[in-house]
PDB file of C-alpha atoms in Angstrom:
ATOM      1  CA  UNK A   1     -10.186 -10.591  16.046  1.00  0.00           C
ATOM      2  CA  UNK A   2      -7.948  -7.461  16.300  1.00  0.00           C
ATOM      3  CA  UNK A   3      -8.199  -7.196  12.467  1.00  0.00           C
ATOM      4  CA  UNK A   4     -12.242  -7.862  12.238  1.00  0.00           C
ATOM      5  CA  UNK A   5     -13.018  -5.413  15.159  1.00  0.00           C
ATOM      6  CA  UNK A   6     -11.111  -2.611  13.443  1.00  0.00           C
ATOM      7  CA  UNK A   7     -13.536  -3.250  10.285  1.00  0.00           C
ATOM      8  CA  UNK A   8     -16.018  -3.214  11.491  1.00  0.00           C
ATOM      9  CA  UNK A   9     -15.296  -0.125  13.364  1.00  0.00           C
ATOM     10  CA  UNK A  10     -15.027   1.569  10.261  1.00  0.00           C
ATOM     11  CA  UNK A  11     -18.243   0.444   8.885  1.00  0.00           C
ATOM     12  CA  UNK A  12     -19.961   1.692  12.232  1.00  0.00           C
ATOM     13  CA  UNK A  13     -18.134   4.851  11.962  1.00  0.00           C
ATOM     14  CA  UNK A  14     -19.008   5.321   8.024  1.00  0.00           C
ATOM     15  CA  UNK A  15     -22.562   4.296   8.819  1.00  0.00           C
ATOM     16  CA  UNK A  16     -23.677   7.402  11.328  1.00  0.00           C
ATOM     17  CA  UNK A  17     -26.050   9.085   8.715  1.00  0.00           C
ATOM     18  CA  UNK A  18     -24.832  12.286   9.824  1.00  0.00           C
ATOM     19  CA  UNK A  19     -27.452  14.415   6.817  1.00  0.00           C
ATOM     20  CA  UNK A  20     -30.057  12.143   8.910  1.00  0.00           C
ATOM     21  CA  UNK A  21     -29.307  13.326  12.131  1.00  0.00           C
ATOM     22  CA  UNK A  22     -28.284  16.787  11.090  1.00  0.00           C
ATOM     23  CA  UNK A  23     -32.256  16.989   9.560  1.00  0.00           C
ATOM     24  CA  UNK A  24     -33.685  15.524  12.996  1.00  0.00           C
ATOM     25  CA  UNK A  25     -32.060  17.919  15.181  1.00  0.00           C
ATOM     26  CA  UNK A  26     -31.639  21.435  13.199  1.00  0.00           C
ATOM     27  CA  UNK A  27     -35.019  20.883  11.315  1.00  0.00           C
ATOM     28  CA  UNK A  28     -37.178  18.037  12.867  1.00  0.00           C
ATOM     29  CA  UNK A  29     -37.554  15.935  10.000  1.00  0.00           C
ATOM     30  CA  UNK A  30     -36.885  13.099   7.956  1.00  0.00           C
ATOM     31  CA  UNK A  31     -34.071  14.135   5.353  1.00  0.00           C
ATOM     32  CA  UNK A  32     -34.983  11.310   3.544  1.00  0.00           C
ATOM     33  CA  UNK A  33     -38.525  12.561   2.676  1.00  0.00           C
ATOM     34  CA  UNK A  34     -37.434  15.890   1.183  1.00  0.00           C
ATOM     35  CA  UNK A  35     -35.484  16.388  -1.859  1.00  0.00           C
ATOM     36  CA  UNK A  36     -34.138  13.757  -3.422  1.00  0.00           C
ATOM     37  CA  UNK A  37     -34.303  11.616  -0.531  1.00  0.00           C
ATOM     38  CA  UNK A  38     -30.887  10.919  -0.437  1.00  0.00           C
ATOM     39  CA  UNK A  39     -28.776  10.979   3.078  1.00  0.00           C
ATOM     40  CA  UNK A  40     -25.832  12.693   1.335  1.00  0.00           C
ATOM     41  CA  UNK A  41     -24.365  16.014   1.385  1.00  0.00           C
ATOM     42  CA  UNK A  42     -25.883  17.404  -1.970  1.00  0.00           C
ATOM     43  CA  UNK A  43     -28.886  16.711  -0.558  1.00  0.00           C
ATOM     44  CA  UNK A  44     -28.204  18.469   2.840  1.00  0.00           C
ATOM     45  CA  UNK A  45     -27.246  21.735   0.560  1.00  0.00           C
ATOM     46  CA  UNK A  46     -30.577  21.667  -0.797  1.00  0.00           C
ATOM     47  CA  UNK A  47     -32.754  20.647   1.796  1.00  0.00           C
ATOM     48  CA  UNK A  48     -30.873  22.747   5.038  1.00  0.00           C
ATOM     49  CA  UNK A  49     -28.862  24.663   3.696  1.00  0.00           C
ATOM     50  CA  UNK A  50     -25.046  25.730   2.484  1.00  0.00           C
ATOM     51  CA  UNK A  51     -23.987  26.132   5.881  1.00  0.00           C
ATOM     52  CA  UNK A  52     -25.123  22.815   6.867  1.00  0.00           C
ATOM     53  CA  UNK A  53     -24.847  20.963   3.993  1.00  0.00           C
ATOM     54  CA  UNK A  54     -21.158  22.058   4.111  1.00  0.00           C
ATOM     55  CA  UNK A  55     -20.686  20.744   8.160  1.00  0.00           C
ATOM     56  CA  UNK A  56     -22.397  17.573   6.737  1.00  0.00           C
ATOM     57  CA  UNK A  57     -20.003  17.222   3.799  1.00  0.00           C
ATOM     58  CA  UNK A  58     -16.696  17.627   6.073  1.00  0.00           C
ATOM     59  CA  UNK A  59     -18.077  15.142   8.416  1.00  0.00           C
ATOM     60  CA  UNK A  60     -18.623  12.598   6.041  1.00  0.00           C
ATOM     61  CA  UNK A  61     -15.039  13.341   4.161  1.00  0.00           C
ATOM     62  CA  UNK A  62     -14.129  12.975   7.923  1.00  0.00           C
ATOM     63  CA  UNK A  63     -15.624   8.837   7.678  1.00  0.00           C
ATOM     64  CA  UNK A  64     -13.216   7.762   5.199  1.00  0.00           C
ATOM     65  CA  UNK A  65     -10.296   9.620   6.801  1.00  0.00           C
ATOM     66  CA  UNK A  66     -10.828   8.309  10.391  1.00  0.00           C
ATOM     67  CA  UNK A  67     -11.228   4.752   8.793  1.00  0.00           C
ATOM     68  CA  UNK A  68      -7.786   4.974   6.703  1.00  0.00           C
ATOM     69  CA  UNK A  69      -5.886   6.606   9.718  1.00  0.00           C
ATOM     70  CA  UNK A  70      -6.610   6.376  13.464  1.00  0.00           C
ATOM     71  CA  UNK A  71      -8.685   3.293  12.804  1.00  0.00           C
ATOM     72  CA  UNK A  72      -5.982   1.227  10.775  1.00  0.00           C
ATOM     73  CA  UNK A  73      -3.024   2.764  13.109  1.00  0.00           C
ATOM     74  CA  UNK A  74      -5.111   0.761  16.307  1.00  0.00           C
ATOM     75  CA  UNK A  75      -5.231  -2.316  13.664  1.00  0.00           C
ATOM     76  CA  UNK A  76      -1.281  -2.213  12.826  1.00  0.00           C
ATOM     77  CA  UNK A  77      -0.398  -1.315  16.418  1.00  0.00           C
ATOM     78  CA  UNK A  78      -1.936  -4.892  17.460  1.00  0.00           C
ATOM     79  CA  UNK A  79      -0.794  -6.862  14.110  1.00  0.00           C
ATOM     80  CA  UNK A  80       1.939  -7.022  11.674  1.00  0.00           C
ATOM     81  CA  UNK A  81      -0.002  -6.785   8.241  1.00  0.00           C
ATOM     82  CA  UNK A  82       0.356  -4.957   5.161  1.00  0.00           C
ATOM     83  CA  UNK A  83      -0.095  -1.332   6.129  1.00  0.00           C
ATOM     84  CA  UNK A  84      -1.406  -0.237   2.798  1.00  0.00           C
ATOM     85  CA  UNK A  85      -3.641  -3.052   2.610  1.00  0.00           C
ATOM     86  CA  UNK A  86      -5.188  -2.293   5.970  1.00  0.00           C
ATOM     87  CA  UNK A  87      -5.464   1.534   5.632  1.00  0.00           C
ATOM     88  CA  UNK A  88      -7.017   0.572   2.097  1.00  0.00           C
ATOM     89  CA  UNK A  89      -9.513  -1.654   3.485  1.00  0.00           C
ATOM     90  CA  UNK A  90     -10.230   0.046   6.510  1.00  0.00           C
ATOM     91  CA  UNK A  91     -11.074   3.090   4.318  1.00  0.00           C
ATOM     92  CA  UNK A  92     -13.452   0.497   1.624  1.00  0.00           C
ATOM     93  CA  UNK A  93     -15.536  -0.223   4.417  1.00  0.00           C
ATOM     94  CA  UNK A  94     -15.937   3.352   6.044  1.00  0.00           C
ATOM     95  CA  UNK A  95     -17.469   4.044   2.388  1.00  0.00           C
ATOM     96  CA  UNK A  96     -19.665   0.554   2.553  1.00  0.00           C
ATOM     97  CA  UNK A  97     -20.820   1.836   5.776  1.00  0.00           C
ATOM     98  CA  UNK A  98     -21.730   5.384   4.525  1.00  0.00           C
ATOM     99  CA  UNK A  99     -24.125   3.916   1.766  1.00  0.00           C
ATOM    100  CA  UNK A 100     -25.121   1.003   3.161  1.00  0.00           C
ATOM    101  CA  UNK A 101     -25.970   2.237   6.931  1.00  0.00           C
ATOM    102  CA  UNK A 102     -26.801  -0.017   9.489  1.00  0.00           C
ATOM    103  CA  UNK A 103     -28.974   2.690  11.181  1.00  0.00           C
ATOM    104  CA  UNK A 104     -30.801   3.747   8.118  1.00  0.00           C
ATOM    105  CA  UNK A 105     -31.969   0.131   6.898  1.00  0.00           C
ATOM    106  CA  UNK A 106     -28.355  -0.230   4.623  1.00  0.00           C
ATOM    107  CA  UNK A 107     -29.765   2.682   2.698  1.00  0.00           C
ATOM    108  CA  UNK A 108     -27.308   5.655   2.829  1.00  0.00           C
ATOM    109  CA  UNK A 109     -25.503   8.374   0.344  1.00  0.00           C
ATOM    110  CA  UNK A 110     -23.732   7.641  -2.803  1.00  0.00           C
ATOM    111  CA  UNK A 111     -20.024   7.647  -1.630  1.00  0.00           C
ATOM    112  CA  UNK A 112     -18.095  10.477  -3.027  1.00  0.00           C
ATOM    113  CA  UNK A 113     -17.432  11.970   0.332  1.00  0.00           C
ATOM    114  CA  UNK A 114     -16.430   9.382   2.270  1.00  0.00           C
ATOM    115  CA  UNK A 115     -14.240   8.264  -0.849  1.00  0.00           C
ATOM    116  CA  UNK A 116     -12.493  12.154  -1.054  1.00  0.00           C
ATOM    117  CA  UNK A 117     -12.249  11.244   3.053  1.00  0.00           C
ATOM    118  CA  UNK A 118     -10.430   7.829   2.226  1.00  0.00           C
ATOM    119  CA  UNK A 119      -8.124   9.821  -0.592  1.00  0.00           C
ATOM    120  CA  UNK A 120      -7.482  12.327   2.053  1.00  0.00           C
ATOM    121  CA  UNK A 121      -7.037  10.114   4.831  1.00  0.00           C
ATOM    122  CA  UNK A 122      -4.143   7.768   2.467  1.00  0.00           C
ATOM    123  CA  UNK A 123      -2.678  10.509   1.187  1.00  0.00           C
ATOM    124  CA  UNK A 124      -1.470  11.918   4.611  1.00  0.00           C
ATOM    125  CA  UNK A 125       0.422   8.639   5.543  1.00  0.00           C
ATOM    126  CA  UNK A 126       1.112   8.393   1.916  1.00  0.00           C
ATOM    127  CA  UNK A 127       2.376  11.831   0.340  1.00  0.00           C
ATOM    128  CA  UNK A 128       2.539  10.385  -3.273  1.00  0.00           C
ATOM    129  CA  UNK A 129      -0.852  11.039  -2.971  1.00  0.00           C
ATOM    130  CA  UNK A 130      -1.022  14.183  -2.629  1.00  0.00           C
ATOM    131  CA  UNK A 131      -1.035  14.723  -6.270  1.00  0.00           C
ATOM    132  CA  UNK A 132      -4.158  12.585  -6.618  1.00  0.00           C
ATOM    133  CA  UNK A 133      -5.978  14.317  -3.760  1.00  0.00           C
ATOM    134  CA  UNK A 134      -5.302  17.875  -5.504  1.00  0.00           C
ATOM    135  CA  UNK A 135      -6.349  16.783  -9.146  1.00  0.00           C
ATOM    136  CA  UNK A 136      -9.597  15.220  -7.379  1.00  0.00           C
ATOM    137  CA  UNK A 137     -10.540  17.979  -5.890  1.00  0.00           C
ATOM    138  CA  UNK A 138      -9.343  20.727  -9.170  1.00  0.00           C
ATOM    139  CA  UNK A 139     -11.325  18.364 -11.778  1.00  0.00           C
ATOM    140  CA  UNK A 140     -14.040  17.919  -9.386  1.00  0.00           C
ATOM    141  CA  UNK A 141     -14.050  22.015  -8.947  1.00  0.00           C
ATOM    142  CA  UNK A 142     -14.100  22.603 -12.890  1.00  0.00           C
ATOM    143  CA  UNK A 143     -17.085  20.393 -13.574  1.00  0.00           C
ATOM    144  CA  UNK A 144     -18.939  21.927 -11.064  1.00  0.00           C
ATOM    145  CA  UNK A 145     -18.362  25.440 -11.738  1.00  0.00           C
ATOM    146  CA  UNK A 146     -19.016  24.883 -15.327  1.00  0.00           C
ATOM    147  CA  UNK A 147     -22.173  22.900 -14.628  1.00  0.00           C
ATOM    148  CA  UNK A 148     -23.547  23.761 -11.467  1.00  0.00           C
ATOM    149  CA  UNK A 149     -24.132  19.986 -11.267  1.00  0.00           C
ATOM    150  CA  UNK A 150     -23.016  18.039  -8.405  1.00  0.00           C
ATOM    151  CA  UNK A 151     -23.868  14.417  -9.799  1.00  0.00           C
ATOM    152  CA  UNK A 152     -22.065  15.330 -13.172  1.00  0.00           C
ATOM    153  CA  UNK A 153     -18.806  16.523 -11.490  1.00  0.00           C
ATOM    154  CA  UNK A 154     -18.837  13.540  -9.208  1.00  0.00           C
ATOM    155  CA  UNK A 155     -19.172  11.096 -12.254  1.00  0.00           C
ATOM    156  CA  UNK A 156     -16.483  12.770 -14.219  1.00  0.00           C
ATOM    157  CA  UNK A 157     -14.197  12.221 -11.198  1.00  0.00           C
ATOM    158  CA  UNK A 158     -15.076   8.677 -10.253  1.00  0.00           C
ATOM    159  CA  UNK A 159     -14.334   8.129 -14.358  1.00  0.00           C
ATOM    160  CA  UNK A 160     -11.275   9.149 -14.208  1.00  0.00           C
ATOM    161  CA  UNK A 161     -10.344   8.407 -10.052  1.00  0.00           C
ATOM    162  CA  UNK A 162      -8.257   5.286 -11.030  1.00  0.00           C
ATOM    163  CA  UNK A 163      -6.883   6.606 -14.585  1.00  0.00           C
ATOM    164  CA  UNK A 164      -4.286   8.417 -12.073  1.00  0.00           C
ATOM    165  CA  UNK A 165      -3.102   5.111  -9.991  1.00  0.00           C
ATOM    166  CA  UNK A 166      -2.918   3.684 -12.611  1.00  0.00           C
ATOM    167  CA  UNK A 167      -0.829   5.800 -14.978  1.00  0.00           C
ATOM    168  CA  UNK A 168       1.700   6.927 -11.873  1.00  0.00           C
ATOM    169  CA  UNK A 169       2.193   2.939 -11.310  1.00  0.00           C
ATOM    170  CA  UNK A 170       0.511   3.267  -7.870  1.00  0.00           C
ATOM    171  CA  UNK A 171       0.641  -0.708  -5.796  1.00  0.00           C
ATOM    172  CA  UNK A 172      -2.103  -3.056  -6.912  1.00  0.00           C
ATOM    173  CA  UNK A 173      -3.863  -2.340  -3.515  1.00  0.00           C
ATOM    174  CA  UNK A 174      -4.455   1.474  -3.980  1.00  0.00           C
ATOM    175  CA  UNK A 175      -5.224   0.835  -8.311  1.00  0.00           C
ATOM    176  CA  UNK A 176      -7.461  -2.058  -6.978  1.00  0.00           C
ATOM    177  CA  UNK A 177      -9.343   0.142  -4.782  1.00  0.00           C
ATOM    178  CA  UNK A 178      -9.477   3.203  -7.072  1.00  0.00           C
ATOM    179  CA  UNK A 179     -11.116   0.844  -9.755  1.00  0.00           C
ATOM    180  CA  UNK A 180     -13.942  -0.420  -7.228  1.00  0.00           C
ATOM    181  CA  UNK A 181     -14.698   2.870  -5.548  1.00  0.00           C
ATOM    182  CA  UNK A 182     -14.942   4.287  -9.232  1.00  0.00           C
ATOM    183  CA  UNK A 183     -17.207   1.566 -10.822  1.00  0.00           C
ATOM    184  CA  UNK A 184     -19.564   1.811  -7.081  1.00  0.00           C
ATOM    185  CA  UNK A 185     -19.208   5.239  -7.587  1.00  0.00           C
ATOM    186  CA  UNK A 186     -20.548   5.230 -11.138  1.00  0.00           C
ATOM    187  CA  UNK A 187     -23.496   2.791 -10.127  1.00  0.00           C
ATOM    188  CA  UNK A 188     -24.736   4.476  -6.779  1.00  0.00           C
ATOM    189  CA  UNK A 189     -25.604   7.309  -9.844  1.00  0.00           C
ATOM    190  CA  UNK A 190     -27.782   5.428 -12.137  1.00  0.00           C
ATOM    191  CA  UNK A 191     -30.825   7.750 -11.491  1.00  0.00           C
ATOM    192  CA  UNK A 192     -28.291  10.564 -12.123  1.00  0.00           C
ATOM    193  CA  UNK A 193     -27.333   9.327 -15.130  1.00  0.00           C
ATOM    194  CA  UNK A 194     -30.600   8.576 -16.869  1.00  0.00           C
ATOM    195  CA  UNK A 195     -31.475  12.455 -16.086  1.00  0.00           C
ATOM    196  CA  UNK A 196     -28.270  13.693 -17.230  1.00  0.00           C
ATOM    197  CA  UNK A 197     -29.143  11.665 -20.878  1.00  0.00           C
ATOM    198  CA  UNK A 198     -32.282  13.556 -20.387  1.00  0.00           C
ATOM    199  CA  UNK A 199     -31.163  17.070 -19.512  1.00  0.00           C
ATOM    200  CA  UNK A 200     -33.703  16.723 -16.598  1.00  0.00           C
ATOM    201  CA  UNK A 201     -30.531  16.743 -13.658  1.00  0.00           C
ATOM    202  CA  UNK A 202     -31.042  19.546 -11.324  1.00  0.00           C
ATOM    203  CA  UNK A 203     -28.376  22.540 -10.880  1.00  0.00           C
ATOM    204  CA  UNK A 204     -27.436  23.245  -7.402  1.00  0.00           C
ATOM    205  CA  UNK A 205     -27.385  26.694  -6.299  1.00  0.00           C
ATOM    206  CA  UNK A 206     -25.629  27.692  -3.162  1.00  0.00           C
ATOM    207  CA  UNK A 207     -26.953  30.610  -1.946  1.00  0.00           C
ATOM    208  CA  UNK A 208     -30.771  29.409  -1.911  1.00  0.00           C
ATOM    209  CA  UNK A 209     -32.499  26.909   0.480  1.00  0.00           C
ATOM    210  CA  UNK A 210     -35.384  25.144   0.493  1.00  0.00           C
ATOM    211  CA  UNK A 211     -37.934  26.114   3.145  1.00  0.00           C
ATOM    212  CA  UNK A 212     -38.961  23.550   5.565  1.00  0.00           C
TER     213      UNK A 212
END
C-alpha cells in the first residue's frame, strides 16, 4: 500500500497542469485554446510570456524531481526495495501524470520537462549523473540556439537521451527508463515532426508575446 500510495502521489503531483492554471489566474483563459493548445511550457512562452513561461517550465522540471526524491525517500523510509528502481519509477509516473493529467481529461504536455525534472531529480542522489544532466541540457542549448526551435531541440535530445546510459554502462533500470522516456518522448511529437519534414515548425522568439 506504502509502495502504491507513493505512485500515485507522483502521478497527482505530475498531473497539476500548472501552464493551465498559470493561464486561468494571470490571464483568465483557457491555455489550451490559444497557441498550439498544448499545456506545456513552450506553449506558456508563447501564449504569456518569457517570464511566465519560464516559472511554468521550472515548476514542471520541479514534477519529475519531487517524484524521484522526496516522494521515493517517504516510499524507501516505509519499505526495503530497490532504491533505484523506486526513484526510477516514482519519477516515470510524475512524467505519465504531466501528459496524461487527471485534471485536464489525461490530456497534458509532451514530457520533456518533467523528464529534465526526473534527470535532475536522479542525478542528485546519483552523482554519476551529473554528466548526463549537463550534456542534456548543453545539446539541448545548441539545437536551440541554432534553430530557434523548441520541438527540434527536444527531439534531438530524447534521440540521443539513452545513447548516454547506455554507452557509460548505466543499471538496466536507469537504460530501461532512458529508452521509454525517449521513444514517449519522440511520439508525444508526431505533429512536430510532420511540420519539421515540412519546414512549417514555428521558431520561438523570447522577447515577444502574444497579446491576449
Amino acid at each position: 500500500m506504502i509502495l502504491i500510495s507513493g505512485l500515485l502521489l507522483s502521478y497527482l503531483i505530475g498531473s497539476i497542469p500548472t501552464a493551465y492554471i498559470f493561464g486561468r489566474i494571470f490571464k483568465g483563459i483557457d491555455i489550451r485554446r490559444h497557441g498550439s493548445g498544448n499545456v506545456g511550457a513552450t506553449n506558456a512562452f508563447r501564449v504569456l510570456g518569457p517570464g511566465m513561461g519560464a516559472a511554468v517550465l521550472v515548476l514542471d522540471a520541479l514534477k519529475g524531481v519531487i517524484g524521484v526524491v522526496p516522494v521515493a525517500d517517504f516510499i524507501l523510509k516505509q519499505q526495503a526495495i530497490n532504491e533505484l528502481l523506486i526513484r526510477v519509477l516514482c519519477g516515470v509516473i510524475a512524467v505519465l501524470g504531466h501528459s496524461f493529467t487527471v485534471f485536464l481529461n489525461f490530456k497534458g504536455g509532451k514530457g520533456m520537462a518533467a523528464t529534465l525534472g526526473v534527470l535532475i531529480g536522479l542525478s542528485l542522489k546519483f552523482s554519476v549523473l551529473k554528466i548526463i544532466l549537463l550534456s542534456e541540457i548543453l545539446i539541448w542549448l545548441m539545437v536551440f540556439l541554432s534553430s530557434r526551435i523548441v520541438s527540434l531541440a527536444s527531439l534531438v535530445s530524447a534521440v540521443i537521451f539513452p545513447v548516454f546510459f547506455i554507452v557509460l554502462r548505466q543499471p538496466w533500470p536507469l537504460i530501461l527508463m532512458s529508452l521509454g522516456l525517449s521513444v514517449f518522448i519522440i511520439a508525444r511529437h508526431k505533429s512536430n515532426i510532420s511540420r519539421l519534414l515540412k519546414n512549417q515548425e514555428p521558431r520561438l522568439t523570447l522577447n515577444k508575446k502574444k497579446k491576449i
